[in-house]
Coordinates of C-alpha atoms (C1' of nucleotides) in Angstrom, one line a residue:
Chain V
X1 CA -124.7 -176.4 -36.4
X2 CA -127.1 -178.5 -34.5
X3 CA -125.9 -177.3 -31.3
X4 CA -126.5 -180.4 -28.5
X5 CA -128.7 -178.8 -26.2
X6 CA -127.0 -176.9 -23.9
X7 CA -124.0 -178.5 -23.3
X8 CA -121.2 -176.3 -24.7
X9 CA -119.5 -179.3 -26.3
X10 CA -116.8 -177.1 -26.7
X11 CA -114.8 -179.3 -29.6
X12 CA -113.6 -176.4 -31.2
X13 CA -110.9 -176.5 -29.2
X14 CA -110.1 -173.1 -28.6
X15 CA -113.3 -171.0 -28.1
X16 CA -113.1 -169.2 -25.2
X17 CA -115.8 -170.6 -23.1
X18 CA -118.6 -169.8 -24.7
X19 CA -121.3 -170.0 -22.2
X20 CA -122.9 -167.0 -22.8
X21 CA -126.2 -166.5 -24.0
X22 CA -126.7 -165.0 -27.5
X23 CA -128.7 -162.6 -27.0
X24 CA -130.6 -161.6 -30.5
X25 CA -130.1 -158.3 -29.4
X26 CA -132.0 -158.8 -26.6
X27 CA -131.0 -158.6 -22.8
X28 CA -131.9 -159.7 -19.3
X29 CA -133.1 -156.6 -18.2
X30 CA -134.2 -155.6 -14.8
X31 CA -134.2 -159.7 -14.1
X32 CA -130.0 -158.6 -13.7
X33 CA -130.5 -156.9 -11.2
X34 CA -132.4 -160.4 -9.0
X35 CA -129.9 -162.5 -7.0
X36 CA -132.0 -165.7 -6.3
X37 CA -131.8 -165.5 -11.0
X38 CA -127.6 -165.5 -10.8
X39 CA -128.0 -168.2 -8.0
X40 CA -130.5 -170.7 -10.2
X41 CA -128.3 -169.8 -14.0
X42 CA -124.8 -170.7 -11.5
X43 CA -126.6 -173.5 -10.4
X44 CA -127.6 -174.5 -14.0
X45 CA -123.8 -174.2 -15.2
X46 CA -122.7 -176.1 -12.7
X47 CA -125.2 -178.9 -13.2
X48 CA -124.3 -179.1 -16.5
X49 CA -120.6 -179.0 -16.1
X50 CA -120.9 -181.9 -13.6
X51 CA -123.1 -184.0 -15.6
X52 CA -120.8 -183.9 -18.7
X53 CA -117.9 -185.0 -16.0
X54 CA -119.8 -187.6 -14.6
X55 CA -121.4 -188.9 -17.9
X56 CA -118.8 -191.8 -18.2
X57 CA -119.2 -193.0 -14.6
X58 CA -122.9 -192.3 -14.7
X59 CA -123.1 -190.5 -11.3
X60 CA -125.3 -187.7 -10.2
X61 CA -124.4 -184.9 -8.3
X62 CA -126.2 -186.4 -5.1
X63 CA -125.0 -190.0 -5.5
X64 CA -121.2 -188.2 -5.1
X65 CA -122.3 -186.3 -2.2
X66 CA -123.6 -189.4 -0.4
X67 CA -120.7 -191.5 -1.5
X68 CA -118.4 -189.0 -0.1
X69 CA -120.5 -188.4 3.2
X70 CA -121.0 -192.7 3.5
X71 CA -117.4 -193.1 3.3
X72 CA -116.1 -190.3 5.8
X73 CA -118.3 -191.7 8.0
X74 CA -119.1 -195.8 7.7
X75 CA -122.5 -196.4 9.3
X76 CA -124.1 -193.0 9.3
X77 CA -127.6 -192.8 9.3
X78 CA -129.7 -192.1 6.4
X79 CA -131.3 -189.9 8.1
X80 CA -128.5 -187.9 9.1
X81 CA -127.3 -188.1 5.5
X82 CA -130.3 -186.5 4.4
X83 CA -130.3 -183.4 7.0
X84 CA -126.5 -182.5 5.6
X85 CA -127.4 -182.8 2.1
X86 CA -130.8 -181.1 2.6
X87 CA -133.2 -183.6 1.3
X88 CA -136.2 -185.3 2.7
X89 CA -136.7 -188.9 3.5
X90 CA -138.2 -190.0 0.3
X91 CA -135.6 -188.2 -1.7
X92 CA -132.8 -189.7 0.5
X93 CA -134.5 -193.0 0.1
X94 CA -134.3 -192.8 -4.1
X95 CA -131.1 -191.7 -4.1
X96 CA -129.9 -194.9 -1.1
X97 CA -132.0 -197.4 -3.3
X98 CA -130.5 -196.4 -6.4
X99 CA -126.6 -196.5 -4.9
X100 CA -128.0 -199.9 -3.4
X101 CA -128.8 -201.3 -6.0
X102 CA -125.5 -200.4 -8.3
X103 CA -124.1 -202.4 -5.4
X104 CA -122.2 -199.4 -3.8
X105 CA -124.1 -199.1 -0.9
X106 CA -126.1 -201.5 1.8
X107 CA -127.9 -200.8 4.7
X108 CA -127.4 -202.5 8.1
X109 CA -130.1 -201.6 10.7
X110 CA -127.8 -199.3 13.5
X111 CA -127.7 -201.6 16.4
X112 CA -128.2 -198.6 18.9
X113 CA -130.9 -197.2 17.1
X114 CA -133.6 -199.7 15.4
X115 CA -135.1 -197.1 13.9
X116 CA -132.3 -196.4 11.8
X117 CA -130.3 -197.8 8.9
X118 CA -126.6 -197.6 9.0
X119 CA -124.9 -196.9 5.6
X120 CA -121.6 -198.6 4.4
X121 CA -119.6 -198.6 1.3
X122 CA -119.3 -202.0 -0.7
X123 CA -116.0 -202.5 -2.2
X124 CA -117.3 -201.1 -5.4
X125 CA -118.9 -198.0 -3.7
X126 CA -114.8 -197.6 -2.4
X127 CA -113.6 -198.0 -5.7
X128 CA -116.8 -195.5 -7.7
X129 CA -116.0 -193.1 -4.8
X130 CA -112.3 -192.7 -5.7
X131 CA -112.9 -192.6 -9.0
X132 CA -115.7 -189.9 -8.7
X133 CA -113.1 -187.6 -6.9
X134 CA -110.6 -187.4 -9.1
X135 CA -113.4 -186.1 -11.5
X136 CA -114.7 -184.0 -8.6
X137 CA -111.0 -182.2 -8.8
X138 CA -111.1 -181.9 -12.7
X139 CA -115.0 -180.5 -11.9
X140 CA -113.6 -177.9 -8.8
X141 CA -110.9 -177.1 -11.2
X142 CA -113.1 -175.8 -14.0
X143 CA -115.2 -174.0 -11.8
X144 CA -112.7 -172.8 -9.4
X145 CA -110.6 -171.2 -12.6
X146 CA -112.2 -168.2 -13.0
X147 CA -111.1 -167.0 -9.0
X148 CA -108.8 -165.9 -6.9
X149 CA -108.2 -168.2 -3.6
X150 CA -109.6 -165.2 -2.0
X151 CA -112.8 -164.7 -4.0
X152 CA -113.1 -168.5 -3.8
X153 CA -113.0 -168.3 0.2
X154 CA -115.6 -165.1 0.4
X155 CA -117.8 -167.2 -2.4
X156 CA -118.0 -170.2 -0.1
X157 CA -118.6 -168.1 2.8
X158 CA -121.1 -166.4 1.5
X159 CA -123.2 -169.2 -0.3
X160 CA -122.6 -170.7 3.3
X161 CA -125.2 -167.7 4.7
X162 CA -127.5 -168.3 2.4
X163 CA -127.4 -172.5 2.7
X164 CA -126.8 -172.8 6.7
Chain G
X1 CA -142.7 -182.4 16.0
X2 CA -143.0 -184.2 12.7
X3 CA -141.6 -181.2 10.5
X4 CA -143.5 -180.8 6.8
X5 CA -140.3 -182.1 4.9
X6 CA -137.7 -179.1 4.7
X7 CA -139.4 -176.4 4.4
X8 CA -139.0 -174.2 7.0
X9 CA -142.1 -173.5 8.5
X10 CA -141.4 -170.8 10.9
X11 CA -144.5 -171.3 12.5
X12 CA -142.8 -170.3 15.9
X13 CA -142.6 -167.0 15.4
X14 CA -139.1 -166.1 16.7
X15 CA -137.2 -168.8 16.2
X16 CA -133.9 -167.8 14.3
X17 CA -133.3 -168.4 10.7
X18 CA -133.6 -172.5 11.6
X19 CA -131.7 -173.4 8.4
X20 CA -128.8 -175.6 9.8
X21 CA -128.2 -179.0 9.0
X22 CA -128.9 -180.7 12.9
X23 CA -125.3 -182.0 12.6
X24 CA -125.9 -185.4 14.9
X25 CA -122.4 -185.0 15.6
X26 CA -121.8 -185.9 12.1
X27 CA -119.8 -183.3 9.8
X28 CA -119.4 -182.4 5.9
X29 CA -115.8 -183.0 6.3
X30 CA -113.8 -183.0 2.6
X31 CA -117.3 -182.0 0.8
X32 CA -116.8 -178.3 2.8
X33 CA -114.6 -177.1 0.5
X34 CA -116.0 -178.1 -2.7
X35 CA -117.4 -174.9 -4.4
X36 CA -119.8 -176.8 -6.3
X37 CA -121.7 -177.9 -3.4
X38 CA -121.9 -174.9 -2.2
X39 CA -123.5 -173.6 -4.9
X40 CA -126.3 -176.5 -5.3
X41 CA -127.5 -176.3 -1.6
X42 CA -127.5 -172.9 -1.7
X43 CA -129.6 -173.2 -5.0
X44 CA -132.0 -175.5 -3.2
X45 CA -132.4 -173.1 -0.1
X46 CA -133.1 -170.6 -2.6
X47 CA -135.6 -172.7 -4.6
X48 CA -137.7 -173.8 -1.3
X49 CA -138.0 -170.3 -0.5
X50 CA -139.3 -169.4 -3.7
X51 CA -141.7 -172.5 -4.3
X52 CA -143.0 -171.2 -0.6
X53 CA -143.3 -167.5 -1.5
X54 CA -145.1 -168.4 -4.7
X55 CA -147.4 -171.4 -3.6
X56 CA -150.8 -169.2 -3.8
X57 CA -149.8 -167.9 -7.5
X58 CA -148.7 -171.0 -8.0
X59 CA -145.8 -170.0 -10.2
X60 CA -142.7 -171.4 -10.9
X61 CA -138.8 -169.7 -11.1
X62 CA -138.8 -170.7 -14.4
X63 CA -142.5 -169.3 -15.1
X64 CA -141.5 -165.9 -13.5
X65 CA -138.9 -165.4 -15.3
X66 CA -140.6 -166.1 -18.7
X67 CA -143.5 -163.8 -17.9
X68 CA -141.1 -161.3 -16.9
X69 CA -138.9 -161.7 -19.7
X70 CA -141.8 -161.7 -22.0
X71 CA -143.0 -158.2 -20.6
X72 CA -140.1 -156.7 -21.2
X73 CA -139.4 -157.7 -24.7
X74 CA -143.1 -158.1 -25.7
X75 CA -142.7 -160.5 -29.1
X76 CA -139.2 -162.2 -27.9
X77 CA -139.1 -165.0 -30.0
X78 CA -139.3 -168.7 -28.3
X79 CA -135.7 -169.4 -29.0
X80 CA -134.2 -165.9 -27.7
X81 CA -136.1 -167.0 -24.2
X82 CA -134.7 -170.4 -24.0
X83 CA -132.1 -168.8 -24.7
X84 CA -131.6 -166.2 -21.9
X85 CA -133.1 -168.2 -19.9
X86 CA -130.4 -171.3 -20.6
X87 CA -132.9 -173.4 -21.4
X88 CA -132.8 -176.0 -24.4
X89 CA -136.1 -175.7 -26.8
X90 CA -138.1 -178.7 -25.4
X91 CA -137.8 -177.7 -22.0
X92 CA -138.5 -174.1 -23.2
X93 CA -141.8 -175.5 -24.7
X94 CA -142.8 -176.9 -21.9
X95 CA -142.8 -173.8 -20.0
X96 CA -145.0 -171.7 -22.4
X97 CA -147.4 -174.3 -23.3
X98 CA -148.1 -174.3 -19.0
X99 CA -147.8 -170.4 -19.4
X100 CA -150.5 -170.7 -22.8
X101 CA -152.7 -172.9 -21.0
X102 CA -152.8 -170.8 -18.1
X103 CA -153.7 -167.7 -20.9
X104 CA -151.1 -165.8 -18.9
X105 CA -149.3 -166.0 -22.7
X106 CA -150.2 -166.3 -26.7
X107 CA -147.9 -167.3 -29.4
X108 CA -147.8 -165.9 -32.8
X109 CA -145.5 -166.4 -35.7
X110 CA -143.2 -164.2 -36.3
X111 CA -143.7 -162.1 -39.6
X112 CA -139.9 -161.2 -40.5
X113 CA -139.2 -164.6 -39.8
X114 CA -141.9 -167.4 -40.2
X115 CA -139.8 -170.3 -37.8
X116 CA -140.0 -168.3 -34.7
X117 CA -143.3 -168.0 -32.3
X118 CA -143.3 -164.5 -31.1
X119 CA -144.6 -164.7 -27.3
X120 CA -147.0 -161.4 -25.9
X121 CA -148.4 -161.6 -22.4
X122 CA -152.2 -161.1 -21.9
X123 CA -154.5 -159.0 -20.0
X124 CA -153.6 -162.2 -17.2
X125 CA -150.1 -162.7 -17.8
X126 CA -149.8 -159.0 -17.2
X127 CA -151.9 -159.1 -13.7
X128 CA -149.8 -162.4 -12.6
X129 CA -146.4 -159.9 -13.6
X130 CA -147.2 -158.0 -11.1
X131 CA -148.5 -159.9 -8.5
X132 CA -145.3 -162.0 -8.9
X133 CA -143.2 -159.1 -9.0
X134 CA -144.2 -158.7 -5.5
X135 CA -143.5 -161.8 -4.6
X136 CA -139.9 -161.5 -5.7
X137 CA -139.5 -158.2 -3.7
X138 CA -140.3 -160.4 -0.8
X139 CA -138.1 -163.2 -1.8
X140 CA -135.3 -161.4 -2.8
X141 CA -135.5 -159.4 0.8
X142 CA -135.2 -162.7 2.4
X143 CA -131.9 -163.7 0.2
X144 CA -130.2 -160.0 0.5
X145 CA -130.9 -159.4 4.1
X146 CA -127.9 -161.5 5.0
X147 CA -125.5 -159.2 2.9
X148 CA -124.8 -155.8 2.4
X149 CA -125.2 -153.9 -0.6
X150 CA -121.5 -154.3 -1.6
X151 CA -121.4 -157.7 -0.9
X152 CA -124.7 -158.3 -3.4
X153 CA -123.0 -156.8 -5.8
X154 CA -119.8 -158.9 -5.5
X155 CA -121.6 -161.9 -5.3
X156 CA -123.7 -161.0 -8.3
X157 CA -120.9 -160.6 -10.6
X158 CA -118.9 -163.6 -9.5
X159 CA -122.2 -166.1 -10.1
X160 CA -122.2 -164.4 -13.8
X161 CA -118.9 -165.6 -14.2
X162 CA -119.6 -169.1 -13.8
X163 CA -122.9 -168.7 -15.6
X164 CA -122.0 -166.2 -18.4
Chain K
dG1 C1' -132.9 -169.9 -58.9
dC2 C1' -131.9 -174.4 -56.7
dC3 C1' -130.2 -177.6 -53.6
dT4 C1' -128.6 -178.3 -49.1
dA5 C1' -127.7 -177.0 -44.4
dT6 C1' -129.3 -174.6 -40.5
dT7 C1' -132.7 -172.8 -37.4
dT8 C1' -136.9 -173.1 -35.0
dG9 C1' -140.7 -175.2 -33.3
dT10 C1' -143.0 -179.4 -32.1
dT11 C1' -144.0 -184.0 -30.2
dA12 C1' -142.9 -188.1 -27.5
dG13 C1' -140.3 -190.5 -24.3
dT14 C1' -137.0 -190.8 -20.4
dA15 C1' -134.8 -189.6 -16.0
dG16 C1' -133.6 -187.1 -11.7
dA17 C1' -135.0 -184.6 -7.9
dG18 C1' -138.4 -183.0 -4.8
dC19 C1' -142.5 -183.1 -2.4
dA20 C1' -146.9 -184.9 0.1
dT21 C1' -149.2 -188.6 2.2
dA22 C1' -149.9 -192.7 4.5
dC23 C1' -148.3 -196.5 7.1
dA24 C1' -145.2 -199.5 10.1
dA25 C1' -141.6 -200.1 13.4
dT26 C1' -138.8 -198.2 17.0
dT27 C1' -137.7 -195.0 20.5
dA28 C1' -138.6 -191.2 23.7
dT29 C1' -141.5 -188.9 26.9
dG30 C1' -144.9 -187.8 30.4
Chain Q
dC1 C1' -147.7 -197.8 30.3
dA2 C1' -150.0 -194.8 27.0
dT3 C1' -148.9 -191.4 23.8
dA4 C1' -145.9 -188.7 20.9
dA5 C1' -142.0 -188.3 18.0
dT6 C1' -138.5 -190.3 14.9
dT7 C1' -137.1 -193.0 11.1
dG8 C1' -137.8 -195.8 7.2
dT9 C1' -140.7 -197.2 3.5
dA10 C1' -144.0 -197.2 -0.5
dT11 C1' -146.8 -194.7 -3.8
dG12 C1' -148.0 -191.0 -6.6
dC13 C1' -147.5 -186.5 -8.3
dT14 C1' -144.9 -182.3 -10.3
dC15 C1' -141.2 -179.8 -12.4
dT16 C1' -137.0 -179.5 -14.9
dA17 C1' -134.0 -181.2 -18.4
dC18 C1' -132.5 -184.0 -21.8
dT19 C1' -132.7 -187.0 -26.4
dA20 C1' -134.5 -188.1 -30.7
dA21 C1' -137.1 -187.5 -34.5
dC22 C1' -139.8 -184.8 -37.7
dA23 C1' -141.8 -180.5 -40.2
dA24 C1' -141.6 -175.9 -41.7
dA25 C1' -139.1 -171.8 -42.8
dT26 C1' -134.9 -169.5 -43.7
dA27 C1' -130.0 -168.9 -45.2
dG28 C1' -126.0 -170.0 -48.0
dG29 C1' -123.2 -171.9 -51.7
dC30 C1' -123.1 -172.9 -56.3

DNA sequence: GCCTATTTGTTAGTAGAGCATACAATTATG
DNA sequence: CATAATTGTATGCTCTACTAACAAATAGGC
């Protein structure tokens, strides 16, 4: 069948989500029994999931996040964007150059700090930015379908230890 | 102080856990309860840990887990790997060819089924095994201590829902 | 058996994310 | 004021992941 990749392109219509893997007979073994493996495989899932939702708007996983961050709170630092997403200065910069130069970003040097550059939303950063949440919900809703609201809070909370 | 990036270098010696995004006042806001970012900085907490607790073997996750998988299942075809390992074939060549280089692994065509390379560990992919095994007892102790054993387990099972 | 489709491996090219290093400009500190 | 720390920037490297194309081997339909 030609299978693309990895991306369950799930055109069947009703398969029932067939993620997992196909194991010739062969399993995971002890590797089941490591955390940090579940954590890197969700992470893979999830990755995948969000790039096949984002594909049409052409949006990465950290462009959202800074969109999101840049437009609850106009002139933040990029600096300060960087701490909360967990990413260096260069990395921060790639991703800020890259939003910049779609035109859905610009920096403004802060005023009371001129060390630092002050992010703001261009009209079309607004306008990606709404756009990119509805397809946020659709993404949340995917993910979120296989939990209770309960598990979904103790998931958070606990992926929260591990991150914070 | 001029810190190495975001690695946490512990250097101090007591300092506690120093994992938190230094907030300058600013907030997540919205992005707090999206599961999905959870899940990725959580990943990337995890991943810095490991690329620290593995810098003298100078393995990777996705080495380790090859090596590992490879020991267990001593001829696992190429394919059944990737597989497992959600990985597509390129990426999955990648990976072994480092591993080949390295003569930590050797390929060699399957007999009962001439497309597939069957992958055996050497005399050195056997010594790194268990020098990383160690290393993932470490790690892993760093990324359980915050729960408790039921907790593990609950977490454990709800990642392999979003991943299986 | 034969022709075709599928599977598996392989190569080459692309892109995102992350990191280290070095330097400049600005601010903070003693 | 001199020095240290912070922030941004540029460059280069690595790892992971993907696509596309091709070759060899196998599986399936007739």
């Amino acid at each position: 069948m030609a299978q693309p990749a990895l991306i369950d392109d799930n055109s069947g219509g009703d398969d029932t989500q067939g993620n997992e893997a196909q194991g010739n007979g062969v399993e995971l073994g002890a590797l089941h029994g490591i955390l940090g493996f579940h954590i890197r495989l969700a992470h893979g899932a999830v990755y995948r999931h969000f790039t096949e939702t984002f594909a049409d708007l052409e949006l990465t996983q950290k462009q959202v996040s800074m969109l999101w961050l840049v437009g609850d709170h106009p002139g933040i630092a990029q600096i300060d964007v960087g701490n909360l997403l967990r990413m260096d200065r260069a990395t921060t910069m790639t991703i800020v150059n890259r939003l910049q130069d779609r035109d859905y970003l610009r920096r403004e040097r802060s005023s009371s700090d001129g060390r630092k550059q002050a992010l703001y939303l261009t009209a079309g950063g607004e306008a990606a930015l709404e756009q990119a949440k509805l397809c946020i919900d659709a993404h949340e809703a995917w993910l979120k379908s296989r939990f209770t609201e309960q598990e979904i809070e103790k998931l958070v909370e606990m992926l929260a230890r591990i991150h914070d």
